[in-house]
PDB file of C-alpha atoms and ligand atoms in Angstrom:
ATOM      1  CA  MET W 656      17.664 -70.977  -8.440  1.00 47.00           C
ATOM      2  CA  SER W 657      13.953 -71.532  -8.580  1.00 73.00           C
ATOM      3  CA  THR W 658      11.891 -68.987 -10.485  1.00 91.00           C
ATOM      4  CA  PHE W 659      10.133 -66.022  -8.938  1.00 97.00           C
ATOM      5  CA  ALA W 660       7.256 -63.926 -10.228  1.00 98.00           C
ATOM      6  CA  LEU W 661       5.303 -60.821  -9.287  1.00 98.00           C
ATOM      7  CA  ALA W 662       2.093 -59.208 -10.550  1.00 98.00           C
ATOM      8  CA  VAL W 663       0.395 -55.973  -9.492  1.00 98.00           C
ATOM      9  CA  HIS W 664      -2.934 -54.327 -10.226  1.00 98.00           C
ATOM     10  CA  GLY W 665      -4.211 -50.785  -9.884  1.00 96.00           C
ATOM     11  CA  GLY W 666      -7.933 -51.495 -10.174  1.00 95.00           C
ATOM     12  CA  ALA W 667     -10.379 -52.660 -12.813  1.00 92.00           C
ATOM     13  CA  GLY W 668     -13.496 -51.118 -14.300  1.00 82.00           C
ATOM     14  CA  THR W 669     -15.019 -49.410 -17.291  1.00 74.00           C
ATOM     15  CA  ILE W 670     -12.074 -47.723 -18.882  1.00 75.00           C
ATOM     16  CA  PRO W 671     -12.918 -46.294 -22.328  1.00 79.00           C
ATOM     17  CA  ARG W 672      -9.808 -45.803 -24.405  1.00 82.00           C
ATOM     18  CA  GLU W 673     -11.112 -42.506 -25.728  1.00 82.00           C
ATOM     19  CA  ASP W 674     -10.997 -40.973 -22.231  1.00 76.00           C
ATOM     20  CA  MET W 675      -7.322 -41.767 -21.861  1.00 83.00           C
ATOM     21  CA  THR W 676      -4.737 -39.188 -22.847  1.00 87.00           C
ATOM     22  CA  PRO W 677      -1.190 -40.355 -23.603  1.00 91.00           C
ATOM     23  CA  ALA W 678       0.107 -38.412 -20.583  1.00 90.00           C
ATOM     24  CA  ARG W 679      -2.407 -40.020 -18.254  1.00 86.00           C
ATOM     25  CA  GLU W 680      -1.732 -43.497 -19.583  1.00 91.00           C
ATOM     26  CA  LYS W 681       1.978 -42.934 -19.128  1.00 94.00           C
ATOM     27  CA  ALA W 682       1.469 -41.861 -15.503  1.00 92.00           C
ATOM     28  CA  TYR W 683      -0.535 -44.994 -14.648  1.00 93.00           C
ATOM     29  CA  ARG W 684       1.892 -47.299 -16.374  1.00 96.00           C
ATOM     30  CA  GLN W 685       4.775 -45.587 -14.602  1.00 97.00           C
ATOM     31  CA  GLY W 686       3.073 -46.116 -11.234  1.00 97.00           C
ATOM     32  CA  LEU W 687       2.615 -49.801 -11.986  1.00 97.00           C
ATOM     33  CA  GLU W 688       6.186 -50.172 -13.190  1.00 98.00           C
ATOM     34  CA  ASP W 689       7.581 -48.414 -10.104  1.00 98.00           C
ATOM     35  CA  ALA W 690       5.705 -50.910  -7.948  1.00 98.00           C
ATOM     36  CA  LEU W 691       6.981 -53.838 -10.011  1.00 98.00           C
ATOM     37  CA  ARG W 692      10.550 -52.557  -9.767  1.00 98.00           C
ATOM     38  CA  ARG W 693      10.360 -52.308  -6.000  1.00 98.00           C
ATOM     39  CA  GLY W 694       8.921 -55.791  -5.607  1.00 98.00           C
ATOM     40  CA  HIS W 695      11.252 -57.272  -8.189  1.00 98.00           C
ATOM     41  CA  ALA W 696      14.289 -55.893  -6.339  1.00 98.00           C
ATOM     42  CA  VAL W 697      13.149 -57.756  -3.219  1.00 98.00           C
ATOM     43  CA  LEU W 698      12.647 -61.041  -5.077  1.00 98.00           C
ATOM     44  CA  LYS W 699      15.874 -60.787  -7.085  1.00 97.00           C
ATOM     45  CA  ASP W 700      17.862 -60.502  -3.859  1.00 97.00           C
ATOM     46  CA  GLY W 701      16.250 -63.668  -2.553  1.00 97.00           C
ATOM     47  CA  GLY W 702      13.695 -61.783  -0.428  1.00 98.00           C
ATOM     48  CA  SER W 703      10.325 -63.233   0.525  1.00 98.00           C
ATOM     49  CA  ALA W 704       7.113 -63.022  -1.470  1.00 98.00           C
ATOM     50  CA  LEU W 705       5.595 -61.359   1.609  1.00 98.00           C
ATOM     51  CA  ASN W 706       8.178 -58.558   1.574  1.00 98.00           C
ATOM     52  CA  ALA W 707       7.781 -58.180  -2.185  1.00 98.00           C
ATOM     53  CA  VAL W 708       3.993 -57.733  -2.147  1.00 98.00           C
ATOM     54  CA  GLU W 709       4.163 -55.308   0.762  1.00 98.00           C
ATOM     55  CA  ALA W 710       6.884 -53.267  -0.973  1.00 98.00           C
ATOM     56  CA  ALA W 711       4.957 -53.148  -4.263  1.00 98.00           C
ATOM     57  CA  VAL W 712       1.664 -52.154  -2.616  1.00 98.00           C
ATOM     58  CA  ARG W 713       3.348 -49.407  -0.583  1.00 98.00           C
ATOM     59  CA  VAL W 714       4.527 -47.810  -3.833  1.00 98.00           C
ATOM     60  CA  LEU W 715       0.986 -47.865  -5.198  1.00 97.00           C
ATOM     61  CA  GLU W 716      -0.425 -46.495  -1.920  1.00 96.00           C
ATOM     62  CA  ASP W 717       1.988 -43.572  -2.117  1.00 96.00           C
ATOM     63  CA  CYS W 718       0.993 -42.797  -5.708  1.00 94.00           C
ATOM     64  CA  PRO W 719      -2.035 -40.423  -5.784  1.00 90.00           C
ATOM     65  CA  HIS W 720      -3.216 -41.857  -9.101  1.00 88.00           C
ATOM     66  CA  PHE W 721      -4.502 -44.988  -7.404  1.00 91.00           C
ATOM     67  CA  ASN W 722      -7.386 -45.414  -4.967  1.00 92.00           C
ATOM     68  CA  ALA W 723      -5.380 -46.594  -1.947  1.00 93.00           C
ATOM     69  CA  GLY W 724      -3.423 -44.722   0.716  1.00 93.00           C
ATOM     70  CA  ARG W 725      -2.808 -41.265  -0.762  1.00 92.00           C
ATOM     71  CA  GLY W 726      -5.491 -40.724  -3.408  1.00 83.00           C
ATOM     72  CA  SER W 727      -8.183 -42.767  -1.639  1.00 87.00           C
ATOM     73  CA  VAL W 728     -11.775 -41.896  -2.575  1.00 82.00           C
ATOM     74  CA  PHE W 729     -14.221 -40.039  -0.306  1.00 82.00           C
ATOM     75  CA  ASN W 730     -16.941 -41.906   1.576  1.00 80.00           C
ATOM     76  CA  ALA W 731     -20.455 -40.468   2.073  1.00 79.00           C
ATOM     77  CA  ASP W 732     -19.229 -38.454   5.072  1.00 79.00           C
ATOM     78  CA  GLY W 733     -16.367 -36.898   3.153  1.00 83.00           C
ATOM     79  CA  GLN W 734     -13.749 -39.072   4.828  1.00 82.00           C
ATOM     80  CA  HIS W 735     -11.083 -41.438   3.543  1.00 87.00           C
ATOM     81  CA  GLU W 736     -11.639 -44.857   5.086  1.00 90.00           C
ATOM     82  CA  MET W 737      -9.173 -47.421   3.912  1.00 95.00           C
ATOM     83  CA  ASP W 738      -9.079 -51.221   3.919  1.00 97.00           C
ATOM     84  CA  ALA W 739      -6.040 -53.466   3.413  1.00 98.00           C
ATOM     85  CA  ALA W 740      -4.957 -57.072   3.839  1.00 98.00           C
ATOM     86  CA  ILE W 741      -1.849 -59.188   3.481  1.00 99.00           C
ATOM     87  CA  MET W 742      -1.447 -62.959   3.572  1.00 99.00           C
ATOM     88  CA  ARG W 743       1.425 -65.411   3.280  1.00 98.00           C
ATOM     89  CA  GLY W 744       0.939 -68.838   1.796  1.00 98.00           C
ATOM     90  CA  ASN W 745       3.381 -70.970   3.769  1.00 98.00           C
ATOM     91  CA  ASP W 746       1.528 -70.881   7.098  1.00 98.00           C
ATOM     92  CA  LEU W 747      -1.693 -69.024   6.166  1.00 98.00           C
ATOM     93  CA  GLY W 748      -0.612 -66.065   8.292  1.00 98.00           C
ATOM     94  CA  ALA W 749      -2.902 -63.126   7.568  1.00 99.00           C
ATOM     95  CA  GLY W 750      -3.505 -59.581   8.762  1.00 98.00           C
ATOM     96  CA  ALA W 751      -5.972 -56.889   7.763  1.00 98.00           C
ATOM     97  CA  VAL W 752      -7.344 -53.479   8.690  1.00 98.00           C
ATOM     98  CA  ALA W 753     -10.728 -52.032   7.746  1.00 98.00           C
ATOM     99  CA  GLY W 754     -12.168 -48.535   7.830  1.00 96.00           C
ATOM    100  CA  VAL W 755      -8.946 -46.845   8.970  1.00 96.00           C
ATOM    101  CA  ASN W 756      -8.240 -43.116   8.640  1.00 93.00           C
ATOM    102  CA  ASN W 757      -4.953 -41.229   8.419  1.00 93.00           C
ATOM    103  CA  VAL W 758      -2.668 -44.255   8.183  1.00 96.00           C
ATOM    104  CA  LYS W 759      -0.103 -43.554   5.453  1.00 97.00           C
ATOM    105  CA  ASN W 760       0.379 -47.181   4.428  1.00 98.00           C
ATOM    106  CA  PRO W 761      -2.545 -49.415   5.448  1.00 98.00           C
ATOM    107  CA  VAL W 762      -0.801 -52.497   4.008  1.00 98.00           C
ATOM    108  CA  GLY W 763       2.043 -51.997   6.496  1.00 98.00           C
ATOM    109  CA  LEU W 764      -0.469 -51.813   9.331  1.00 98.00           C
ATOM    110  CA  ALA W 765      -2.148 -54.988   8.061  1.00 98.00           C
ATOM    111  CA  ARG W 766       1.207 -56.729   8.251  1.00 98.00           C
ATOM    112  CA  LEU W 767       1.716 -55.535  11.826  1.00 98.00           C
ATOM    113  CA  VAL W 768      -1.746 -56.891  12.690  1.00 98.00           C
ATOM    114  CA  MET W 769      -0.575 -60.254  11.369  1.00 98.00           C
ATOM    115  CA  GLU W 770       2.736 -60.190  13.200  1.00 98.00           C
ATOM    116  CA  HIS W 771       2.021 -58.403  16.480  1.00 98.00           C
ATOM    117  CA  SER W 772      -1.665 -58.309  17.390  1.00 98.00           C
ATOM    118  CA  GLY W 773      -2.676 -61.944  17.747  1.00 97.00           C
ATOM    119  CA  HIS W 774      -5.653 -61.083  15.528  1.00 98.00           C
ATOM    120  CA  VAL W 775      -6.395 -61.168  11.819  1.00 98.00           C
ATOM    121  CA  LEU W 776      -8.645 -58.132  11.265  1.00 98.00           C
ATOM    122  CA  ILE W 777      -8.894 -54.881  13.232  1.00 98.00           C
ATOM    123  CA  SER W 778     -11.263 -52.086  12.218  1.00 98.00           C
ATOM    124  CA  GLY W 779     -11.957 -48.378  12.747  1.00 96.00           C
ATOM    125  CA  MET W 780     -10.802 -46.743  15.968  1.00 96.00           C
ATOM    126  CA  GLY W 781      -9.285 -50.003  17.164  1.00 97.00           C
ATOM    127  CA  ALA W 782      -7.052 -50.102  14.113  1.00 97.00           C
ATOM    128  CA  PHE W 783      -6.160 -46.448  14.615  1.00 95.00           C
ATOM    129  CA  GLU W 784      -5.198 -47.100  18.223  1.00 97.00           C
ATOM    130  CA  PHE W 785      -3.109 -50.087  17.142  1.00 98.00           C
ATOM    131  CA  ALA W 786      -1.423 -47.885  14.526  1.00 97.00           C
ATOM    132  CA  HIS W 787      -0.453 -45.445  17.298  1.00 96.00           C
ATOM    133  CA  GLN W 788       0.914 -48.239  19.456  1.00 97.00           C
ATOM    134  CA  GLN W 789       2.946 -49.589  16.555  1.00 97.00           C
ATOM    135  CA  ARG W 790       4.175 -46.065  15.702  1.00 96.00           C
ATOM    136  CA  VAL W 791       3.335 -46.355  12.024  1.00 96.00           C
ATOM    137  CA  PRO W 792       3.492 -43.118  10.019  1.00 95.00           C
ATOM    138  CA  LEU W 793       0.233 -41.142  10.114  1.00 94.00           C
ATOM    139  CA  GLU W 794      -0.756 -38.266   7.845  1.00 91.00           C
ATOM    140  CA  ASP W 795      -3.317 -35.481   8.253  1.00 88.00           C
ATOM    141  CA  ASP W 796      -6.457 -35.332   6.101  1.00 85.00           C
ATOM    142  CA  GLN W 797      -4.796 -32.913   3.705  1.00 85.00           C
ATOM    143  CA  TYR W 798      -2.297 -35.590   2.638  1.00 90.00           C
ATOM    144  CA  PHE W 799      -5.159 -37.779   1.415  1.00 85.00           C
ATOM    145  CA  PHE W 800      -7.038 -34.927  -0.298  1.00 80.00           C
ATOM    146  CA  ASP W 801      -7.168 -35.056  -4.063  1.00 78.00           C
ATOM    147  CA  GLN W 802      -9.213 -32.511  -6.018  1.00 79.00           C
ATOM    148  CA  PHE W 803     -10.372 -35.068  -8.552  1.00 74.00           C
ATOM    149  CA  ARG W 804     -11.548 -37.412  -5.807  1.00 77.00           C
ATOM    150  CA  TYR W 805     -13.366 -34.541  -4.153  1.00 79.00           C
ATOM    151  CA  ASP W 806     -15.149 -33.563  -7.398  1.00 80.00           C
ATOM    152  CA  GLN W 807     -15.986 -37.207  -7.975  1.00 75.00           C
ATOM    153  CA  TRP W 808     -17.586 -37.393  -4.541  1.00 77.00           C
ATOM    154  CA  GLN W 809     -19.519 -34.152  -5.093  1.00 80.00           C
ATOM    155  CA  ARG W 810     -21.246 -35.804  -8.061  1.00 78.00           C
ATOM    156  CA  THR W 811     -22.597 -38.670  -5.925  1.00 76.00           C
ATOM    157  CA  LYS W 812     -22.852 -36.945  -2.529  1.00 75.00           C
ATOM    158  CA  GLY W 813     -26.355 -36.910  -1.018  1.00 74.00           C
ATOM    159  CA  THR W 814     -27.526 -39.752  -3.250  1.00 74.00           C
ATOM    160  CA  ASP W 815     -27.937 -43.386  -2.345  1.00 66.00           C
ATOM    161  CA  THR W 816     -25.461 -44.413  -4.998  1.00 66.00           C
ATOM    162  CA  TYR W 817     -21.857 -45.366  -4.577  1.00 64.00           C
ATOM    163  CA  GLN W 818     -19.485 -46.150  -7.344  1.00 61.00           C
ATOM    164  CA  LEU W 819     -16.444 -48.058  -8.306  1.00 61.00           C
ATOM    165  CA  ASP W 820     -13.716 -45.484  -8.550  1.00 61.00           C
ATOM    166  CA  HIS W 821     -12.630 -46.484 -12.046  1.00 57.00           C
ATOM    167  CA  SER W 822     -16.175 -46.533 -13.442  1.00 56.00           C
ATOM    168  CA  ASP W 823     -16.531 -42.782 -13.105  1.00 51.00           C
ATOM    169  CA  GLY W 824     -16.658 -40.800 -16.310  1.00 44.00           C
ATOM    170  CA  GLU W 825     -13.259 -39.172 -16.186  1.00 37.00           C
ATOM    171  CA  ARG W 826     -10.106 -40.437 -14.564  1.00 37.00           C
ATOM    172  CA  LYS W 827     -10.190 -44.147 -13.891  1.00 37.00           C
ATOM    173  CA  PHE W 828      -8.078 -46.064 -11.463  1.00 45.00           C
ATOM    174  CA  GLY W 829      -8.686 -48.028  -8.340  1.00 76.00           C
ATOM    175  CA  THR W 830      -7.755 -50.412  -5.620  1.00 93.00           C
ATOM    176  CA  VAL W 831      -4.248 -51.806  -5.702  1.00 97.00           C
ATOM    177  CA  GLY W 832      -2.805 -55.248  -5.084  1.00 98.00           C
ATOM    178  CA  ALA W 833       0.124 -57.570  -5.596  1.00 98.00           C
ATOM    179  CA  VAL W 834       0.801 -61.305  -5.680  1.00 98.00           C
ATOM    180  CA  ALA W 835       4.190 -63.000  -5.690  1.00 98.00           C
ATOM    181  CA  ARG W 836       6.019 -66.292  -5.670  1.00 98.00           C
ATOM    182  CA  ASP W 837       9.562 -66.123  -4.323  1.00 98.00           C
ATOM    183  CA  ALA W 838      12.599 -68.251  -5.148  1.00 97.00           C
ATOM    184  CA  ASN W 839      11.789 -70.444  -2.128  1.00 97.00           C
ATOM    185  CA  GLY W 840       8.431 -71.337  -3.586  1.00 98.00           C
ATOM    186  CA  ASP W 841       6.458 -69.305  -1.052  1.00 98.00           C
ATOM    187  CA  LEU W 842       3.403 -67.313  -2.157  1.00 98.00           C
ATOM    188  CA  ALA W 843       1.902 -64.067  -0.814  1.00 99.00           C
ATOM    189  CA  ALA W 844      -0.862 -61.606  -1.664  1.00 99.00           C
ATOM    190  CA  ALA W 845      -1.727 -58.056  -0.570  1.00 98.00           C
ATOM    191  CA  THR W 846      -4.578 -55.658  -1.406  1.00 98.00           C
ATOM    192  CA  SER W 847      -5.213 -52.052  -0.375  1.00 97.00           C
ATOM    193  CA  THR W 848      -8.086 -49.697  -1.170  1.00 95.00           C
ATOM    194  CA  GLY W 849     -10.021 -46.555  -0.370  1.00 92.00           C
ATOM    195  CA  GLY W 850     -13.131 -48.543  -1.345  1.00 89.00           C
ATOM    196  CA  MET W 851     -15.910 -47.019  -3.387  1.00 84.00           C
ATOM    197  CA  THR W 852     -16.816 -43.324  -3.769  1.00 82.00           C
ATOM    198  CA  ASN W 853     -19.743 -42.290  -1.527  1.00 78.00           C
ATOM    199  CA  LYS W 854     -19.751 -45.637   0.272  1.00 84.00           C
ATOM    200  CA  ARG W 855     -21.510 -45.545   3.637  1.00 87.00           C
ATOM    201  CA  PHE W 856     -19.566 -44.629   6.739  1.00 89.00           C
ATOM    202  CA  GLN W 857     -17.761 -47.790   7.952  1.00 91.00           C
ATOM    203  CA  ARG W 858     -18.771 -49.838   4.913  1.00 94.00           C
ATOM    204  CA  ILE W 859     -16.200 -52.571   4.469  1.00 95.00           C
ATOM    205  CA  GLY W 860     -15.478 -54.140   1.105  1.00 95.00           C
ATOM    206  CA  ASP W 861     -13.864 -57.362  -0.046  1.00 97.00           C
ATOM    207  CA  SER W 862     -10.228 -56.196   0.005  1.00 97.00           C
ATOM    208  CA  PRO W 863      -9.535 -56.735   3.748  1.00 98.00           C
ATOM    209  CA  ILE W 864     -11.606 -59.895   4.009  1.00 98.00           C
ATOM    210  CA  ILE W 865      -9.370 -62.928   3.832  1.00 98.00           C
ATOM    211  CA  GLY W 866     -10.772 -65.250   1.185  1.00 98.00           C
ATOM    212  CA  ALA W 867     -12.891 -62.591  -0.539  1.00 98.00           C
ATOM    213  CA  GLY W 868     -10.468 -59.982  -1.913  1.00 98.00           C
ATOM    214  CA  THR W 869      -7.172 -61.433  -0.725  1.00 98.00           C
ATOM    215  CA  TYR W 870      -5.902 -64.983  -0.262  1.00 99.00           C
ATOM    216  CA  ALA W 871      -2.626 -66.945  -0.370  1.00 99.00           C
ATOM    217  CA  ASN W 872      -1.937 -70.634   0.150  1.00 99.00           C
ATOM    218  CA  ASN W 873       1.258 -72.406  -0.920  1.00 98.00           C
ATOM    219  CA  ALA W 874      -0.823 -75.467  -1.822  1.00 98.00           C
ATOM    220  CA  THR W 875      -2.370 -73.627  -4.768  1.00 98.00           C
ATOM    221  CA  CYS W 876      -2.124 -69.892  -5.407  1.00 99.00           C
ATOM    222  CA  ALA W 877      -2.072 -66.284  -4.185  1.00 99.00           C
ATOM    223  CA  VAL W 878      -4.858 -63.925  -5.293  1.00 99.00           C
ATOM    224  CA  SER W 879      -5.637 -60.194  -5.083  1.00 98.00           C
ATOM    225  CA  CYS W 880      -9.001 -58.941  -6.380  1.00 98.00           C
ATOM    226  CA  THR W 881     -10.435 -55.638  -7.536  1.00 96.00           C
ATOM    227  CA  GLY W 882     -13.983 -54.730  -8.448  1.00 94.00           C
ATOM    228  CA  HIS W 883     -17.451 -54.427  -6.968  1.00 92.00           C
ATOM    229  CA  GLY W 884     -16.636 -55.506  -3.431  1.00 94.00           C
ATOM    230  CA  GLU W 885     -20.131 -56.602  -2.400  1.00 94.00           C
ATOM    231  CA  SER W 886     -20.104 -59.185  -5.210  1.00 96.00           C
ATOM    232  CA  PHE W 887     -16.606 -60.411  -4.469  1.00 97.00           C
ATOM    233  CA  LEU W 888     -17.629 -60.865  -0.829  1.00 98.00           C
ATOM    234  CA  ARG W 889     -20.660 -62.942  -1.794  1.00 98.00           C
ATOM    235  CA  ALA W 890     -18.609 -65.001  -4.231  1.00 98.00           C
ATOM    236  CA  VAL W 891     -15.744 -65.430  -1.714  1.00 98.00           C
ATOM    237  CA  ALA W 892     -13.823 -64.904  -4.912  1.00 98.00           C
ATOM    238  CA  ALA W 893     -10.158 -65.268  -3.961  1.00 98.00           C
ATOM    239  CA  HIS W 894     -10.720 -68.406  -1.891  1.00 98.00           C
ATOM    240  CA  ASP W 895     -12.874 -69.853  -4.648  1.00 98.00           C
ATOM    241  CA  VAL W 896      -9.902 -69.776  -7.045  1.00 99.00           C
ATOM    242  CA  HIS W 897      -7.950 -71.747  -4.435  1.00 99.00           C
ATOM    243  CA  CYS W 898     -10.812 -74.247  -3.940  1.00 98.00           C
ATOM    244  CA  LEU W 899     -11.241 -74.887  -7.660  1.00 98.00           C
ATOM    245  CA  MET W 900      -7.552 -75.745  -7.876  1.00 98.00           C
ATOM    246  CA  LEU W 901      -7.379 -77.811  -4.692  1.00 98.00           C
ATOM    247  CA  TYR W 902     -10.618 -79.787  -4.858  1.00 98.00           C
ATOM    248  CA  LYS W 903     -11.292 -79.849  -8.579  1.00 98.00           C
ATOM    249  CA  GLY W 904      -7.747 -79.988  -9.864  1.00 98.00           C
ATOM    250  CA  LEU W 905      -8.165 -77.016 -12.188  1.00 98.00           C
ATOM    251  CA  SER W 906      -5.124 -75.117 -13.408  1.00 98.00           C
ATOM    252  CA  LEU W 907      -4.709 -71.528 -12.196  1.00 98.00           C
ATOM    253  CA  GLU W 908      -5.875 -70.251 -15.552  1.00 98.00           C
ATOM    254  CA  GLU W 909      -9.031 -72.410 -15.544  1.00 98.00           C
ATOM    255  CA  ALA W 910      -9.852 -71.551 -11.945  1.00 98.00           C
ATOM    256  CA  VAL W 911      -9.471 -67.804 -12.523  1.00 98.00           C
ATOM    257  CA  ARG W 912     -11.531 -67.978 -15.707  1.00 98.00           C
ATOM    258  CA  THR W 913     -14.334 -69.802 -13.867  1.00 98.00           C
ATOM    259  CA  VAL W 914     -14.487 -67.252 -11.058  1.00 98.00           C
ATOM    260  CA  VAL W 915     -14.056 -64.096 -13.164  1.00 98.00           C
ATOM    261  CA  HIS W 916     -16.218 -65.062 -16.137  1.00 98.00           C
ATOM    262  CA  ASP W 917     -18.767 -67.590 -14.785  1.00 98.00           C
ATOM    263  CA  LYS W 918     -19.262 -66.949 -11.076  1.00 98.00           C
ATOM    264  CA  LEU W 919     -18.911 -63.180 -10.644  1.00 98.00           C
ATOM    265  CA  PRO W 920     -21.034 -61.820 -13.539  1.00 97.00           C
ATOM    266  CA  PRO W 921     -24.390 -63.212 -12.249  1.00 98.00           C
ATOM    267  CA  LEU W 922     -23.642 -61.411  -8.960  1.00 97.00           C
ATOM    268  CA  ASP W 923     -22.960 -58.092 -10.747  1.00 93.00           C
ATOM    269  CA  GLY W 924     -19.326 -58.732  -9.995  1.00 94.00           C
ATOM    270  CA  ASP W 925     -17.574 -56.330 -12.343  1.00 92.00           C
ATOM    271  CA  GLY W 926     -13.849 -56.514 -11.886  1.00 94.00           C
ATOM    272  CA  GLY W 927     -10.877 -58.795 -12.063  1.00 96.00           C
ATOM    273  CA  LEU W 928      -8.020 -60.346 -10.180  1.00 98.00           C
ATOM    274  CA  ILE W 929      -4.348 -61.207 -10.351  1.00 98.00           C
ATOM    275  CA  ALA W 930      -3.030 -64.592  -9.259  1.00 98.00           C
ATOM    276  CA  VAL W 931       0.147 -66.654  -9.142  1.00 98.00           C
ATOM    277  CA  ASP W 932       0.505 -70.417  -8.661  1.00 98.00           C
ATOM    278  CA  ARG W 933       3.141 -72.619  -7.029  1.00 97.00           C
ATOM    279  CA  GLU W 934       5.204 -72.771 -10.198  1.00 97.00           C
ATOM    280  CA  GLY W 935       5.208 -68.993 -10.601  1.00 98.00           C
ATOM    281  CA  ARG W 936       2.667 -68.939 -13.440  1.00 98.00           C
ATOM    282  CA  LEU W 937       0.738 -65.662 -13.464  1.00 98.00           C
ATOM    283  CA  VAL W 938      -2.848 -64.976 -14.545  1.00 98.00           C
ATOM    284  CA  LEU W 939      -4.266 -61.421 -14.739  1.00 98.00           C
ATOM    285  CA  ASP W 940      -7.903 -61.511 -15.841  1.00 98.00           C
ATOM    286  CA  PHE W 941     -11.003 -59.290 -15.729  1.00 97.00           C
ATOM    287  CA  ASN W 942     -14.607 -59.200 -16.991  1.00 95.00           C
ATOM    288  CA  CYS W 943     -14.845 -55.454 -17.673  1.00 92.00           C
ATOM    289  CA  SER W 944     -13.165 -53.265 -20.242  1.00 89.00           C
ATOM    290  CA  GLY W 945      -9.866 -52.891 -18.476  1.00 92.00           C
ATOM    291  CA  MET W 946      -7.666 -53.462 -15.470  1.00 95.00           C
ATOM    292  CA  TYR W 947      -4.491 -51.567 -14.628  1.00 95.00           C
ATOM    293  CA  ARG W 948      -1.956 -54.327 -14.283  1.00 98.00           C
ATOM    294  CA  GLY W 949       1.630 -55.411 -14.672  1.00 98.00           C
ATOM    295  CA  HIS W 950       3.950 -58.330 -14.112  1.00 98.00           C
ATOM    296  CA  VAL W 951       7.591 -59.284 -14.034  1.00 98.00           C
ATOM    297  CA  GLY W 952       9.491 -62.553 -13.753  1.00 95.00           C
ATOM    298  CA  ALA W 953      13.073 -63.566 -13.166  1.00 90.00           C
ATOM    299  CA  ASP W 954      14.018 -62.171 -16.607  1.00 95.00           C
ATOM    300  CA  GLY W 955      13.471 -58.677 -15.198  1.00 95.00           C
ATOM    301  CA  VAL W 956      11.289 -57.542 -18.120  1.00 97.00           C
ATOM    302  CA  PHE W 957       8.494 -55.264 -16.874  1.00 98.00           C
ATOM    303  CA  HIS W 958       5.114 -55.600 -18.587  1.00 98.00           C
ATOM    304  CA  THR W 959       2.211 -53.198 -17.982  1.00 98.00           C
ATOM    305  CA  ALA W 960      -1.232 -53.086 -19.594  1.00 96.00           C
ATOM    306  CA  ILE W 961      -4.667 -51.508 -19.193  1.00 94.00           C
ATOM    307  CA  TRP W 962      -7.001 -52.979 -21.811  1.00 93.00           C
ATOM    308  CA  ARG W 963      -7.197 -56.485 -23.150  1.00 88.00           C
TER     309      ARG W 963
HETATM  310  N1  LIG Q  99     -13.068 -53.960  -4.253  1.00 87.33           N
HETATM  311  C1  LIG Q  99     -12.988 -52.624  -3.741  1.00 87.33           C
HETATM  312  C2  LIG Q  99     -14.106 -52.415  -2.745  1.00 87.33           C
HETATM  313  O1  LIG Q  99     -15.224 -52.835  -3.016  1.00 87.33           O
HETATM  314  C3  LIG Q  99     -13.096 -51.565  -4.802  1.00 87.33           C
HETATM  315  C4  LIG Q  99     -12.154 -51.723  -5.977  1.00 87.33           C
HETATM  316  O2  LIG Q  99     -11.614 -52.798  -6.215  1.00 87.33           O
HETATM  317  O3  LIG Q  99     -11.923 -50.721  -6.696  1.00 87.33           O
HETATM  318  O4  LIG Q  99     -13.895 -51.776  -1.764  1.00 87.33           O
END
């Protein structure tokens, strides 16, 4: 049987080791490992990369430690507006939602956009209406409330600043994503986020934009990004990894290094990304002090890490 591989991330940013307690570190690593386990179970049974990335991201959305689904940050109006995307590499099928409220698992809605809407990206009230039509689970505002997130927002509320969730002074964690290659050789990527604390109402980041924060193409790689979304949008970061491989013949590792360390920094692009290539090679790289991340291959050994 051909090899399969899966990687996940839970956000990147400025993560000083001294702010991390052993209990907190354990909780983050556990969240990452739970996601890997769920995705690995799909791949081990011969399931698709698409199912694996959706399954892994759902676990991270349900975990309040990460800035996606439950645990999403507050925008400037005190709301949780979430973005998510999913893409499969065999036919470039893609679906995304932006600025949605109250949807329990935005990645699941993104997949339904891909499969049942005839569109790629649906935003705001339109996405909410579609969620109703598709009967996806909804939750009230209380479900998304997290005291830490609220306190975090209070510190930036009323200012013109917004911030990467994981670059705040206390707890640090962020956007989530997954990339996979299945035993068939198909690739897929998914990303889900609450965005940035105190972002403007209806601000949309890179995560739901195909090619910026999320991209998959069987010809080269699958990519999920995390970091300062405005920069990743301008760099068209995920698609750029693909282009460097396709048109320049770079390896996955070289292409990721070029984007993360050469192209993003001049655009203030703090962050990182996870990627997998056609052979199932994984690269998890970042240009800041840490990125919550993990990976697993066919050997079933789960690896998680935060710092370099
Ligand atoms: N990229 C996300 C955004 O700008 C934030 C993050 O990755 O933490 O919405």
